[in-house]
Amino acid sequence: MHAYQPDDNSERPYDEIVCRIVDYVYDYDIVSEAAWARSKLALIDSLGAAIESLTLSKECASLVTPVLPGAGNVAGGFPLPGTPYSLDILQAAFSMGAMIRYLDHNDAFPGAEWGHPSDNLGAILVTGDVLTRDALARGEEQKVITMKQILTALIKAYEIQGCFQIKNAFNRVGLDHTILVKIASTAVVSWMMGLSRDQALAAVSHAWVDGHPLRIFRQAPNAGPRKGWAAGDACMRAVHLASLARAGQPGIKTPLTATRWGFYEVLNKAQEFQLPRPLESWVAENVIFKVLAAEGHGLTALEATMAASKELQTRGLGVADIKSIHVRTQEAAMIIINKKGPLHNPADRDHCLRYMMAVVLLKNGAEIEADDYQDDSPWANDARVNDLRSIISMEEDPQLTQDYHDPQIRSCGSAIAISLQDGTTINASRYFPLGHVVRDEETIPLVRRKAIRNLELKFSKDKVARIMETVEQPGFEELPASKFIDMFRE
């Protein structure tokens, strides 16, 4: 018989990681002009992506439609952009997060873990808006959340999520990266709500023990639309957990390090987290904007395919002249978008590099667009797509993987070789994708154009012009959050 020893019930301090997150959110002053400038671009890019999802995806539009009586007309609620709905704060955080993320067209950040820092805006925008409406209704203008506070929360949420992604591979233990959206959003929403430091510590501690989603819905054979709303779910949980701490719920002091019951032992193979750099504003300065509508690790392969297609046409040849295609890429692409067999839904297609390359070739080198993945797209059931997919092979290039993880390089490269029926080969490669900080001169105008194009799917050109002018005007940072969100009412 086992002789059980009594548990040591002496009180511990909060885990160091929990304290480090909260100290950063509450104490760090952002001084980087690049971070401030890129945060505005990230904000408008994300709102454009939200409108794009709402407009082009019937699934997304249905997902954010209130189903309970009165749920779409909440007094003092969040006016969901592009819709007539005013939602309670939790439903709004879910819906806003889902809209930003649904078509996989918002920004991305690579590392040992892969994720999308702008997912956090579902929690940030909704909290800022609802708190501001409440403050103005009460005549408490000193409690208004300004757009500078929104941008501050954005930069800090990006930093928390991205710095964890560098060395900590949640995918290796089967967990979804939206765990980091929950952690980062809980921390910055606690600050926005005016919680005390101890309350924020409590909220973040609960975020770590909150029961985290498996990555299964992003991987074959189970890839599906949940990957589009998982971020919304994380945003909703973050707002709820911060609200619970605000109501007085105590924290859990050792959510990570507790023997037997803590996160490290239960979910992370007893491995502690590594944070290889200080929490500052580096992630916002280096996040990858998605100019092309594609999973981030396939961006360079698609650019290479576009270039190769032009060469094919220059030679007077077409897809019928292709014998085979071989792709060399980084390990992350091999894990995430290396897929054969039937593709069952839009989420399946946008995580299949072979599908993306086939569509680009059939479009004669034109870029793939968000609606090319939808069920009603002509490509979804085009036999030529599957014919091309069947002759595409993929392999990891160890050097590309090494450069992907090298903090001094941080590339996301791919190379393709198209073997033709006449015995010749077309080679093309790209090292850094369009959207990477090293290509900002090209990227920034294109991201701005992308935002305008997406917003014009729902709003008039004049209205979109006013939105863009507002974001770019000198006084934007002092604008109350609710005044900005009001510009996106349907």
CSV table of C-alpha atoms in Angstrom, one decimal:
chain,number,residue,atom,x,y,z
A,1,MET,CA,0.0,0.0,0.0
A,2,HIS,CA,1.3,3.4,-0.9
A,3,ALA,CA,2.1,5.7,2.0
A,4,TYR,CA,0.6,9.1,1.0
A,5,GLN,CA,2.3,12.2,2.4
A,6,PRO,CA,0.2,15.3,3.1
A,7,ASP,CA,0.4,18.1,0.6
A,8,ASP,CA,2.3,21.2,1.5
A,9,ASN,CA,-0.4,23.9,1.6
A,10,SER,CA,1.9,26.8,2.4
A,11,GLU,CA,1.1,29.9,0.3
A,12,ARG,CA,3.4,30.6,-2.7
A,13,PRO,CA,4.0,33.8,-4.7
A,14,TYR,CA,2.6,33.9,-8.2
A,15,ASP,CA,4.6,32.1,-10.9
A,16,GLU,CA,7.4,34.3,-12.3
A,17,ILE,CA,5.9,34.1,-15.9
A,18,VAL,CA,2.6,35.4,-14.6
A,19,CYS,CA,4.3,38.3,-12.9
A,20,ARG,CA,6.4,39.0,-15.9
A,21,ILE,CA,3.4,39.4,-18.2
A,22,VAL,CA,1.5,41.6,-15.8
A,23,ASP,CA,4.5,43.8,-15.0
A,24,TYR,CA,5.1,44.3,-18.7
A,25,VAL,CA,1.5,45.3,-19.4
A,26,TYR,CA,1.3,47.7,-16.4
A,27,ASP,CA,4.8,49.2,-16.4
A,28,TYR,CA,6.3,49.3,-19.9
A,29,ASP,CA,6.3,52.5,-21.8
A,30,ILE,CA,6.2,52.1,-25.6
A,31,VAL,CA,8.8,54.4,-27.2
A,32,SER,CA,9.2,52.8,-30.6
A,33,GLU,CA,7.9,55.0,-33.5
A,34,ALA,CA,8.0,52.0,-35.8
A,35,ALA,CA,5.7,50.1,-33.4
A,36,TRP,CA,3.2,52.9,-33.2
A,37,ALA,CA,3.1,53.3,-37.0
A,38,ARG,CA,2.8,49.6,-37.6
A,39,SER,CA,0.1,49.2,-35.0
A,40,LYS,CA,-2.2,51.6,-36.9
A,41,LEU,CA,-1.6,49.6,-40.1
A,42,ALA,CA,-2.3,46.4,-38.2
A,43,LEU,CA,-5.5,47.9,-36.8
A,44,ILE,CA,-7.0,48.9,-40.1
A,45,ASP,CA,-5.7,45.7,-41.8
A,46,SER,CA,-7.5,43.6,-39.2
A,47,LEU,CA,-10.8,45.5,-39.5
A,48,GLY,CA,-10.6,45.1,-43.3
A,49,ALA,CA,-10.0,41.4,-42.8
A,50,ALA,CA,-13.1,41.3,-40.6
A,51,ILE,CA,-15.3,42.9,-43.2
A,52,GLU,CA,-13.8,40.6,-45.9
A,53,SER,CA,-14.8,37.5,-43.8
A,54,LEU,CA,-18.3,38.8,-43.1
A,55,THR,CA,-18.8,39.6,-46.8
A,56,LEU,CA,-17.2,36.7,-48.5
A,57,SER,CA,-17.9,33.8,-46.1
A,58,LYS,CA,-21.5,32.7,-45.6
A,59,GLU,CA,-20.2,30.5,-42.7
A,60,CYS,CA,-18.8,33.5,-40.9
A,61,ALA,CA,-21.8,35.7,-41.5
A,62,SER,CA,-24.0,32.9,-40.1
A,63,LEU,CA,-21.7,32.4,-37.1
A,64,VAL,CA,-21.9,36.0,-35.9
A,65,THR,CA,-25.7,36.3,-36.4
A,66,PRO,CA,-27.4,36.4,-33.0
A,67,VAL,CA,-29.7,33.4,-32.5
A,68,LEU,CA,-31.5,34.3,-29.2
A,69,PRO,CA,-34.3,36.9,-29.0
A,70,GLY,CA,-32.9,40.3,-28.2
A,71,ALA,CA,-29.3,39.2,-28.4
A,72,GLY,CA,-28.6,41.4,-31.4
A,73,ASN,CA,-30.0,44.6,-29.8
A,74,VAL,CA,-28.2,45.0,-26.5
A,75,ALA,CA,-28.4,48.5,-25.0
A,76,GLY,CA,-24.8,49.8,-24.6
A,77,GLY,CA,-23.5,46.9,-26.5
A,78,PHE,CA,-20.8,46.6,-29.1
A,79,PRO,CA,-21.9,47.6,-32.6
A,80,LEU,CA,-20.4,44.7,-34.6
A,81,PRO,CA,-18.8,46.3,-37.7
A,82,GLY,CA,-20.6,45.8,-41.0
A,83,THR,CA,-23.8,44.5,-39.2
A,84,PRO,CA,-26.9,46.0,-37.6
A,85,TYR,CA,-26.2,44.1,-34.4
A,86,SER,CA,-25.4,45.5,-30.9
A,87,LEU,CA,-23.9,42.7,-28.9
A,88,ASP,CA,-23.1,42.0,-25.3
A,89,ILE,CA,-19.4,42.1,-24.5
A,90,LEU,CA,-18.8,38.4,-24.5
A,91,GLN,CA,-20.7,37.6,-27.7
A,92,ALA,CA,-19.1,40.6,-29.3
A,93,ALA,CA,-15.5,39.5,-28.4
A,94,PHE,CA,-16.2,36.1,-29.9
A,95,SER,CA,-17.8,37.6,-33.1
A,96,MET,CA,-15.1,40.3,-33.6
A,97,GLY,CA,-12.3,37.8,-33.1
A,98,ALA,CA,-13.9,35.3,-35.4
A,99,MET,CA,-14.4,37.9,-38.1
A,100,ILE,CA,-10.8,39.1,-38.0
A,101,ARG,CA,-9.5,35.6,-38.3
A,102,TYR,CA,-12.0,33.6,-40.3
A,103,LEU,CA,-10.5,33.8,-43.8
A,104,ASP,CA,-6.9,33.6,-42.6
A,105,HIS,CA,-6.1,37.0,-44.1
A,106,ASN,CA,-4.9,38.8,-41.0
A,107,ASP,CA,-1.3,39.2,-40.0
A,108,ALA,CA,1.0,36.4,-38.8
A,109,PHE,CA,4.1,35.8,-36.7
A,110,PRO,CA,6.4,32.8,-37.1
A,111,GLY,CA,8.5,30.9,-34.5
A,112,ALA,CA,8.5,27.5,-32.8
A,113,GLU,CA,4.8,28.2,-32.5
A,114,TRP,CA,2.7,29.8,-35.3
A,115,GLY,CA,0.1,32.4,-34.7
A,116,HIS,CA,-1.7,35.6,-35.6
A,117,PRO,CA,-1.3,38.5,-33.1
A,118,SER,CA,-4.2,40.5,-34.5
A,119,ASP,CA,-6.5,37.8,-33.2
A,120,ASN,CA,-6.3,39.7,-29.9
A,121,LEU,CA,-8.1,42.7,-31.4
A,122,GLY,CA,-11.4,40.9,-30.9
A,123,ALA,CA,-11.0,41.3,-27.1
A,124,ILE,CA,-9.3,44.7,-27.3
A,125,LEU,CA,-11.6,46.6,-29.6
A,126,VAL,CA,-14.8,45.3,-27.9
A,127,THR,CA,-13.6,46.0,-24.4
A,128,GLY,CA,-12.4,49.5,-25.3
A,129,ASP,CA,-15.7,50.3,-27.1
A,130,VAL,CA,-18.0,49.0,-24.4
A,131,LEU,CA,-16.1,50.6,-21.5
A,132,THR,CA,-16.1,53.9,-23.4
A,133,ARG,CA,-19.8,53.8,-24.1
A,134,ASP,CA,-20.5,53.1,-20.4
A,135,ALA,CA,-18.2,56.0,-19.3
A,136,LEU,CA,-19.8,58.5,-21.7
A,137,ALA,CA,-23.3,57.4,-20.6
A,138,ARG,CA,-22.3,58.0,-17.0
A,139,GLY,CA,-20.6,61.4,-17.8
A,140,GLU,CA,-17.2,60.0,-16.6
A,141,GLU,CA,-15.0,61.2,-19.5
A,142,GLN,CA,-11.9,60.4,-17.5
A,143,LYS,CA,-12.7,56.7,-17.9
A,144,VAL,CA,-13.0,56.9,-21.7
A,145,ILE,CA,-10.7,54.5,-23.6
A,146,THR,CA,-8.8,56.4,-26.3
A,147,MET,CA,-7.4,54.9,-29.5
A,148,LYS,CA,-3.9,55.4,-28.0
A,149,GLN,CA,-4.9,52.9,-25.3
A,150,ILE,CA,-6.3,50.6,-27.9
A,151,LEU,CA,-3.0,50.8,-29.8
A,152,THR,CA,-1.0,50.3,-26.6
A,153,ALA,CA,-3.0,47.2,-25.8
A,154,LEU,CA,-2.5,46.0,-29.4
A,155,ILE,CA,1.3,46.4,-29.2
A,156,LYS,CA,1.5,44.7,-25.8
A,157,ALA,CA,-0.7,41.8,-26.8
A,158,TYR,CA,1.3,41.3,-29.9
A,159,GLU,CA,4.5,41.3,-27.8
A,160,ILE,CA,3.3,38.7,-25.3
A,161,GLN,CA,2.0,36.4,-27.9
A,162,GLY,CA,4.9,36.7,-30.3
A,163,CYS,CA,7.7,36.4,-27.7
A,164,PHE,CA,6.1,33.2,-26.4
A,165,GLN,CA,5.9,31.9,-30.0
A,166,ILE,CA,9.7,32.2,-30.6
A,167,LYS,CA,10.8,29.2,-28.5
A,168,ASN,CA,7.6,27.6,-27.2
A,169,ALA,CA,6.0,25.0,-29.5
A,170,PHE,CA,2.5,24.4,-28.2
A,171,ASN,CA,1.9,22.4,-31.4
A,172,ARG,CA,4.5,19.8,-30.2
A,173,VAL,CA,2.1,18.9,-27.3
A,174,GLY,CA,-1.0,19.1,-29.5
A,175,LEU,CA,-2.3,22.5,-28.2
A,176,ASP,CA,-3.6,25.2,-30.4
A,177,HIS,CA,-1.8,28.5,-30.6
A,178,THR,CA,-4.9,30.5,-29.6
A,179,ILE,CA,-3.9,29.7,-26.0
A,180,LEU,CA,-1.6,32.7,-26.4
A,181,VAL,CA,-4.4,34.9,-27.6
A,182,LYS,CA,-6.2,34.0,-24.3
A,183,ILE,CA,-3.2,34.8,-22.2
A,184,ALA,CA,-2.2,38.1,-24.0
A,185,SER,CA,-5.8,39.4,-24.2
A,186,THR,CA,-6.5,38.6,-20.6
A,187,ALA,CA,-3.5,40.6,-19.6
A,188,VAL,CA,-4.2,43.7,-21.7
A,189,VAL,CA,-8.0,43.6,-21.1
A,190,SER,CA,-7.3,43.6,-17.3
A,191,TRP,CA,-5.3,46.7,-17.7
A,192,MET,CA,-8.0,48.4,-19.9
A,193,MET,CA,-10.6,47.5,-17.3
A,194,GLY,CA,-8.6,49.3,-14.6
A,195,LEU,CA,-8.0,46.2,-12.6
A,196,SER,CA,-5.5,46.4,-9.8
A,197,ARG,CA,-2.2,44.6,-10.4
A,198,ASP,CA,-3.2,41.8,-8.0
A,199,GLN,CA,-6.5,41.4,-9.9
A,200,ALA,CA,-4.6,41.2,-13.2
A,201,LEU,CA,-2.3,38.5,-11.8
A,202,ALA,CA,-5.4,36.6,-10.8
A,203,ALA,CA,-7.0,36.9,-14.3
A,204,VAL,CA,-3.8,35.8,-16.0
A,205,SER,CA,-3.3,32.9,-13.7
A,206,HIS,CA,-6.8,31.7,-14.5
A,207,ALA,CA,-6.1,32.0,-18.2
A,208,TRP,CA,-3.3,29.5,-17.9
A,209,VAL,CA,-5.5,26.9,-16.2
A,210,ASP,CA,-8.5,27.5,-18.4
A,211,GLY,CA,-8.6,24.3,-20.4
A,212,HIS,CA,-7.0,24.8,-23.8
A,213,PRO,CA,-8.1,23.7,-27.2
A,214,LEU,CA,-6.4,20.9,-29.1
A,215,ARG,CA,-4.8,21.8,-32.4
A,216,ILE,CA,-6.7,19.0,-34.1
A,217,PHE,CA,-9.0,21.3,-36.1
A,218,ARG,CA,-6.1,22.7,-38.0
A,219,GLN,CA,-4.7,19.4,-39.1
A,220,ALA,CA,-5.7,16.7,-41.6
A,221,PRO,CA,-8.0,14.9,-41.6
A,222,ASN,CA,-10.0,17.2,-39.2
A,223,ALA,CA,-9.2,20.7,-40.6
A,224,GLY,CA,-12.4,22.7,-40.5
A,225,PRO,CA,-14.0,26.0,-39.8
A,226,ARG,CA,-13.3,25.9,-36.0
A,227,LYS,CA,-9.8,27.2,-36.9
A,228,GLY,CA,-11.6,30.4,-38.1
A,229,TRP,CA,-13.4,31.0,-34.8
A,230,ALA,CA,-11.0,29.6,-32.3
A,231,ALA,CA,-9.5,33.0,-31.9
A,232,GLY,CA,-12.9,34.4,-31.2
A,233,ASP,CA,-13.4,31.8,-28.5
A,234,ALA,CA,-10.1,32.8,-26.9
A,235,CYS,CA,-11.1,36.5,-27.0
A,236,MET,CA,-14.4,35.8,-25.3
A,237,ARG,CA,-12.7,33.7,-22.6
A,238,ALA,CA,-10.1,36.5,-22.0
A,239,VAL,CA,-12.8,39.1,-21.4
A,240,HIS,CA,-14.8,36.8,-19.2
A,241,LEU,CA,-11.7,35.9,-17.1
A,242,ALA,CA,-10.8,39.5,-16.6
A,243,SER,CA,-14.4,40.2,-15.6
A,244,LEU,CA,-14.3,37.5,-13.0
A,245,ALA,CA,-11.1,38.9,-11.5
A,246,ARG,CA,-12.8,42.3,-11.5
A,247,ALA,CA,-15.6,40.8,-9.6
A,248,GLY,CA,-13.2,39.6,-6.9
A,249,GLN,CA,-12.3,36.1,-7.8
A,250,PRO,CA,-8.9,35.2,-6.3
A,251,GLY,CA,-6.1,33.9,-8.5
A,252,ILE,CA,-4.2,30.6,-8.6
A,253,LYS,CA,-0.6,31.3,-7.5
A,254,THR,CA,1.3,28.5,-9.3
A,255,PRO,CA,-0.7,27.6,-12.4
A,256,LEU,CA,2.4,26.6,-14.3
A,257,THR,CA,4.8,25.2,-11.7
A,258,ALA,CA,2.6,23.3,-9.3
A,259,THR,CA,3.8,19.8,-8.8
A,260,ARG,CA,1.6,17.2,-10.5
A,261,TRP,CA,-1.3,19.6,-11.2
A,262,GLY,CA,0.4,22.5,-13.0
A,263,PHE,CA,0.5,23.4,-16.7
A,264,TYR,CA,4.1,22.3,-17.2
A,265,GLU,CA,3.6,18.8,-15.8
A,266,VAL,CA,0.1,18.2,-17.1
A,267,LEU,CA,0.3,19.7,-20.6
A,268,ASN,CA,3.8,20.7,-21.5
A,269,LYS,CA,5.9,17.5,-20.8
A,270,ALA,CA,7.4,19.2,-17.8
A,271,GLN,CA,9.1,21.8,-20.0
A,272,GLU,CA,9.3,25.3,-18.7
A,273,PHE,CA,8.6,28.3,-21.0
A,274,GLN,CA,11.5,30.1,-22.6
A,275,LEU,CA,11.3,33.9,-23.3
A,276,PRO,CA,14.5,34.6,-25.2
A,277,ARG,CA,14.1,38.4,-25.4
A,278,PRO,CA,12.7,41.2,-23.2
A,279,LEU,CA,9.0,42.2,-23.6
A,280,GLU,CA,9.1,45.5,-25.4
A,281,SER,CA,7.5,46.3,-28.8
A,282,TRP,CA,9.6,44.0,-31.2
A,283,VAL,CA,6.7,41.9,-32.4
A,284,ALA,CA,4.6,44.8,-33.7
A,285,GLU,CA,7.7,46.1,-35.4
A,286,ASN,CA,8.2,42.7,-37.2
A,287,VAL,CA,4.8,41.1,-37.7
A,288,ILE,CA,4.2,39.8,-41.2
A,289,PHE,CA,1.2,41.3,-43.0
A,290,LYS,CA,-0.6,39.1,-45.3
A,291,VAL,CA,-0.9,40.8,-48.7
A,292,LEU,CA,-1.8,37.5,-50.4
A,293,ALA,CA,-4.7,35.5,-49.1
A,294,ALA,CA,-2.8,32.4,-48.0
A,295,GLU,CA,-1.5,30.6,-45.0
A,296,GLY,CA,1.6,32.4,-43.9
A,297,HIS,CA,4.1,29.6,-44.5
A,298,GLY,CA,3.0,29.2,-48.1
A,299,LEU,CA,3.4,32.8,-49.1
A,300,THR,CA,6.9,32.5,-50.6
A,301,ALA,CA,5.9,29.3,-52.4
A,302,LEU,CA,3.0,31.2,-54.0
A,303,GLU,CA,5.1,34.1,-55.0
A,304,ALA,CA,7.6,31.7,-56.6
A,305,THR,CA,4.7,30.0,-58.4
A,306,MET,CA,3.4,33.3,-59.7
A,307,ALA,CA,6.9,34.1,-61.0
A,308,ALA,CA,7.2,30.6,-62.6
A,309,SER,CA,3.8,30.9,-64.2
A,310,LYS,CA,4.9,34.1,-66.0
A,311,GLU,CA,8.0,32.3,-67.2
A,312,LEU,CA,5.8,29.5,-68.4
A,313,GLN,CA,3.7,31.9,-70.4
A,314,THR,CA,6.8,33.7,-71.8
A,315,ARG,CA,7.8,30.3,-73.3
A,316,GLY,CA,4.3,30.0,-74.8
A,317,LEU,CA,3.5,27.0,-72.6
A,318,GLY,CA,0.7,26.2,-70.1
A,319,VAL,CA,-0.2,23.9,-67.3
A,320,ALA,CA,-0.6,21.0,-69.8
A,321,ASP,CA,3.1,21.2,-70.4
A,322,ILE,CA,4.0,20.6,-66.7
A,323,LYS,CA,5.3,17.1,-65.9
A,324,SER,CA,5.9,17.6,-62.1
A,325,ILE,CA,6.5,20.3,-59.5
A,326,HIS,CA,8.8,19.9,-56.5
A,327,VAL,CA,8.8,22.3,-53.5
A,328,ARG,CA,11.5,22.8,-51.0
A,329,THR,CA,10.3,24.7,-47.9
A,330,GLN,CA,10.6,25.1,-44.1
A,331,GLU,CA,9.5,22.6,-41.6
A,332,ALA,CA,6.5,24.6,-40.5
A,333,ALA,CA,5.0,24.5,-44.0
A,334,MET,CA,5.6,20.7,-44.0
A,335,ILE,CA,3.5,20.3,-40.8
A,336,ILE,CA,0.7,22.8,-41.5
A,337,ILE,CA,0.0,22.9,-45.3
A,338,ASN,CA,1.4,19.6,-46.6
A,339,LYS,CA,-1.8,17.7,-47.5
A,340,LYS,CA,-3.1,15.1,-49.9
A,341,GLY,CA,-6.6,13.6,-50.5
A,342,PRO,CA,-10.0,15.3,-50.7
A,343,LEU,CA,-10.5,18.8,-49.4
A,344,HIS,CA,-13.8,19.1,-47.7
A,345,ASN,CA,-14.3,22.8,-46.9
A,346,PRO,CA,-12.7,26.3,-47.2
A,347,ALA,CA,-10.6,25.8,-44.1
A,348,ASP,CA,-9.2,22.6,-45.6
A,349,ARG,CA,-8.3,24.3,-48.9
A,350,ASP,CA,-6.6,27.4,-47.4
A,351,HIS,CA,-4.3,25.0,-45.5
A,352,CYS,CA,-3.2,23.0,-48.5
A,353,LEU,CA,-0.2,24.4,-50.4
A,354,ARG,CA,-0.8,22.1,-53.3
A,355,TYR,CA,-4.3,23.6,-53.8
A,356,MET,CA,-3.0,27.1,-53.5
A,357,MET,CA,-0.3,26.5,-56.1
A,358,ALA,CA,-2.6,24.7,-58.5
A,359,VAL,CA,-5.1,27.6,-58.4
A,360,VAL,CA,-2.4,30.2,-59.1
A,361,LEU,CA,-1.1,28.2,-62.1
A,362,LEU,CA,-4.7,27.8,-63.5
A,363,LYS,CA,-5.2,31.6,-63.0
A,364,ASN,CA,-2.1,32.1,-65.1
A,365,GLY,CA,0.0,33.5,-62.3
A,366,ALA,CA,-2.7,35.8,-60.8
A,367,GLU,CA,-2.8,35.8,-57.0
A,368,ILE,CA,-5.1,33.5,-55.1
A,369,GLU,CA,-8.0,35.4,-53.4
A,370,ALA,CA,-10.1,34.6,-50.3
A,371,ASP,CA,-13.1,33.6,-52.4
A,372,ASP,CA,-11.1,31.0,-54.3
A,373,TYR,CA,-11.2,28.8,-51.2
A,374,GLN,CA,-15.0,28.9,-50.8
A,375,ASP,CA,-17.3,26.0,-51.6
A,376,ASP,CA,-18.9,27.9,-54.4
A,377,SER,CA,-15.6,28.8,-56.0
A,378,PRO,CA,-15.2,27.3,-59.5
A,379,TRP,CA,-11.8,26.0,-58.3
A,380,ALA,CA,-13.3,23.9,-55.5
A,381,ASN,CA,-14.5,21.2,-57.9
A,382,ASP,CA,-12.3,21.8,-60.8
A,383,ALA,CA,-10.7,18.4,-61.8
A,384,ARG,CA,-7.6,20.3,-63.1
A,385,VAL,CA,-6.8,21.4,-59.6
A,386,ASN,CA,-6.6,17.9,-58.3
A,387,ASP,CA,-4.6,16.9,-61.4
A,388,LEU,CA,-2.0,19.5,-60.5
A,389,ARG,CA,-2.1,18.7,-56.8
A,390,SER,CA,-1.2,15.1,-57.7
A,391,ILE,CA,2.1,16.0,-59.4
A,392,ILE,CA,3.3,18.4,-56.7
A,393,SER,CA,5.8,17.0,-54.2
A,394,MET,CA,7.1,18.7,-51.0
A,395,GLU,CA,10.2,18.3,-48.8
A,396,GLU,CA,11.8,20.2,-46.0
A,397,ASP,CA,14.9,22.1,-46.7
A,398,PRO,CA,16.9,22.1,-43.4
A,399,GLN,CA,18.7,25.4,-44.3
A,400,LEU,CA,15.3,27.1,-44.8
A,401,THR,CA,14.1,25.8,-41.5
A,402,GLN,CA,17.3,27.0,-39.8
A,403,ASP,CA,17.0,30.4,-41.3
A,404,TYR,CA,13.3,30.5,-40.3
A,405,HIS,CA,14.2,30.1,-36.7
A,406,ASP,CA,17.4,32.3,-36.7
A,407,PRO,CA,16.5,35.5,-34.8
A,408,GLN,CA,18.9,37.4,-37.0
A,409,ILE,CA,17.2,36.2,-40.2
A,410,ARG,CA,13.6,35.1,-39.6
A,411,SER,CA,12.9,34.2,-43.2
A,412,CYS,CA,10.1,32.0,-44.4
A,413,GLY,CA,11.6,30.8,-47.7
A,414,SER,CA,10.5,28.3,-50.3
A,415,ALA,CA,11.9,27.2,-53.7
A,416,ILE,CA,10.0,25.4,-56.5
A,417,ALA,CA,11.2,23.5,-59.5
A,418,ILE,CA,8.7,22.9,-62.3
A,419,SER,CA,9.8,20.1,-64.6
A,420,LEU,CA,8.3,20.4,-68.1
A,421,GLN,CA,7.4,17.7,-70.7
A,422,ASP,CA,10.2,19.0,-73.0
A,423,GLY,CA,12.8,18.1,-70.4
A,424,THR,CA,13.5,21.6,-69.2
A,425,THR,CA,12.9,23.1,-65.7
A,426,ILE,CA,11.7,26.4,-64.4
A,427,ASN,CA,13.2,27.3,-61.0
A,428,ALA,CA,11.9,30.1,-58.8
A,429,SER,CA,12.4,30.9,-55.1
A,430,ARG,CA,11.5,33.5,-52.6
A,431,TYR,CA,13.2,34.0,-49.2
A,432,PHE,CA,11.2,36.7,-47.5
A,433,PRO,CA,7.4,36.9,-48.2
A,434,LEU,CA,5.7,40.1,-49.3
A,435,GLY,CA,4.5,41.5,-45.9
A,436,HIS,CA,7.8,40.8,-44.1
A,437,VAL,CA,9.4,43.8,-42.5
A,438,VAL,CA,12.5,43.6,-44.8
A,439,ARG,CA,10.0,44.3,-47.7
A,440,ASP,CA,8.1,47.2,-46.0
A,441,GLU,CA,8.7,49.6,-48.8
A,442,GLU,CA,6.6,47.3,-51.0
A,443,THR,CA,4.3,46.1,-48.3
A,444,ILE,CA,2.9,49.2,-46.6
A,445,PRO,CA,1.2,50.6,-49.7
A,446,LEU,CA,-0.2,47.2,-50.5
A,447,VAL,CA,-1.6,46.6,-47.0
A,448,ARG,CA,-3.2,50.0,-47.1
A,449,ARG,CA,-4.7,49.2,-50.5
A,450,LYS,CA,-5.9,45.8,-49.2
A,451,ALA,CA,-7.7,47.4,-46.3
A,452,ILE,CA,-9.4,49.9,-48.6
A,453,ARG,CA,-10.5,47.1,-51.0
A,454,ASN,CA,-11.8,45.0,-48.1
A,455,LEU,CA,-13.7,47.8,-46.5
A,456,GLU,CA,-15.3,48.8,-49.8
A,457,LEU,CA,-16.9,45.3,-49.9
A,458,LYS,CA,-19.4,46.7,-47.4
A,459,PHE,CA,-19.0,50.5,-47.2
A,460,SER,CA,-19.1,53.3,-49.8
A,461,LYS,CA,-15.9,54.7,-51.2
A,462,ASP,CA,-16.5,58.0,-49.4
A,463,LYS,CA,-17.0,56.3,-46.0
A,464,VAL,CA,-13.9,54.2,-46.5
A,465,ALA,CA,-11.9,57.4,-47.4
A,466,ARG,CA,-13.1,59.0,-44.1
A,467,ILE,CA,-12.1,55.9,-42.1
A,468,MET,CA,-8.6,56.0,-43.6
A,469,GLU,CA,-8.2,59.7,-43.2
A,470,THR,CA,-9.3,59.3,-39.5
A,471,VAL,CA,-6.6,56.7,-38.8
A,472,GLU,CA,-3.9,58.8,-40.5
A,473,GLN,CA,-4.8,62.1,-38.9
A,474,PRO,CA,-2.6,63.5,-36.1
A,475,GLY,CA,-5.4,63.5,-33.5
A,476,PHE,CA,-6.4,59.8,-34.0
A,477,GLU,CA,-4.8,58.6,-30.8
A,478,GLU,CA,-7.0,60.9,-28.7
A,479,LEU,CA,-10.2,59.7,-30.4
A,480,PRO,CA,-12.6,57.8,-28.0
A,481,ALA,CA,-12.7,54.1,-29.0
A,482,SER,CA,-16.5,54.1,-29.5
A,483,LYS,CA,-16.3,57.1,-31.9
A,484,PHE,CA,-13.9,55.1,-34.1
A,485,ILE,CA,-16.0,51.9,-34.0
A,486,ASP,CA,-19.1,53.9,-34.9
A,487,MET,CA,-17.5,54.6,-38.2
A,488,PHE,CA,-18.0,50.9,-39.1
A,489,ARG,CA,-21.7,50.7,-38.5
A,490,GLU,CA,-23.6,49.2,-41.4
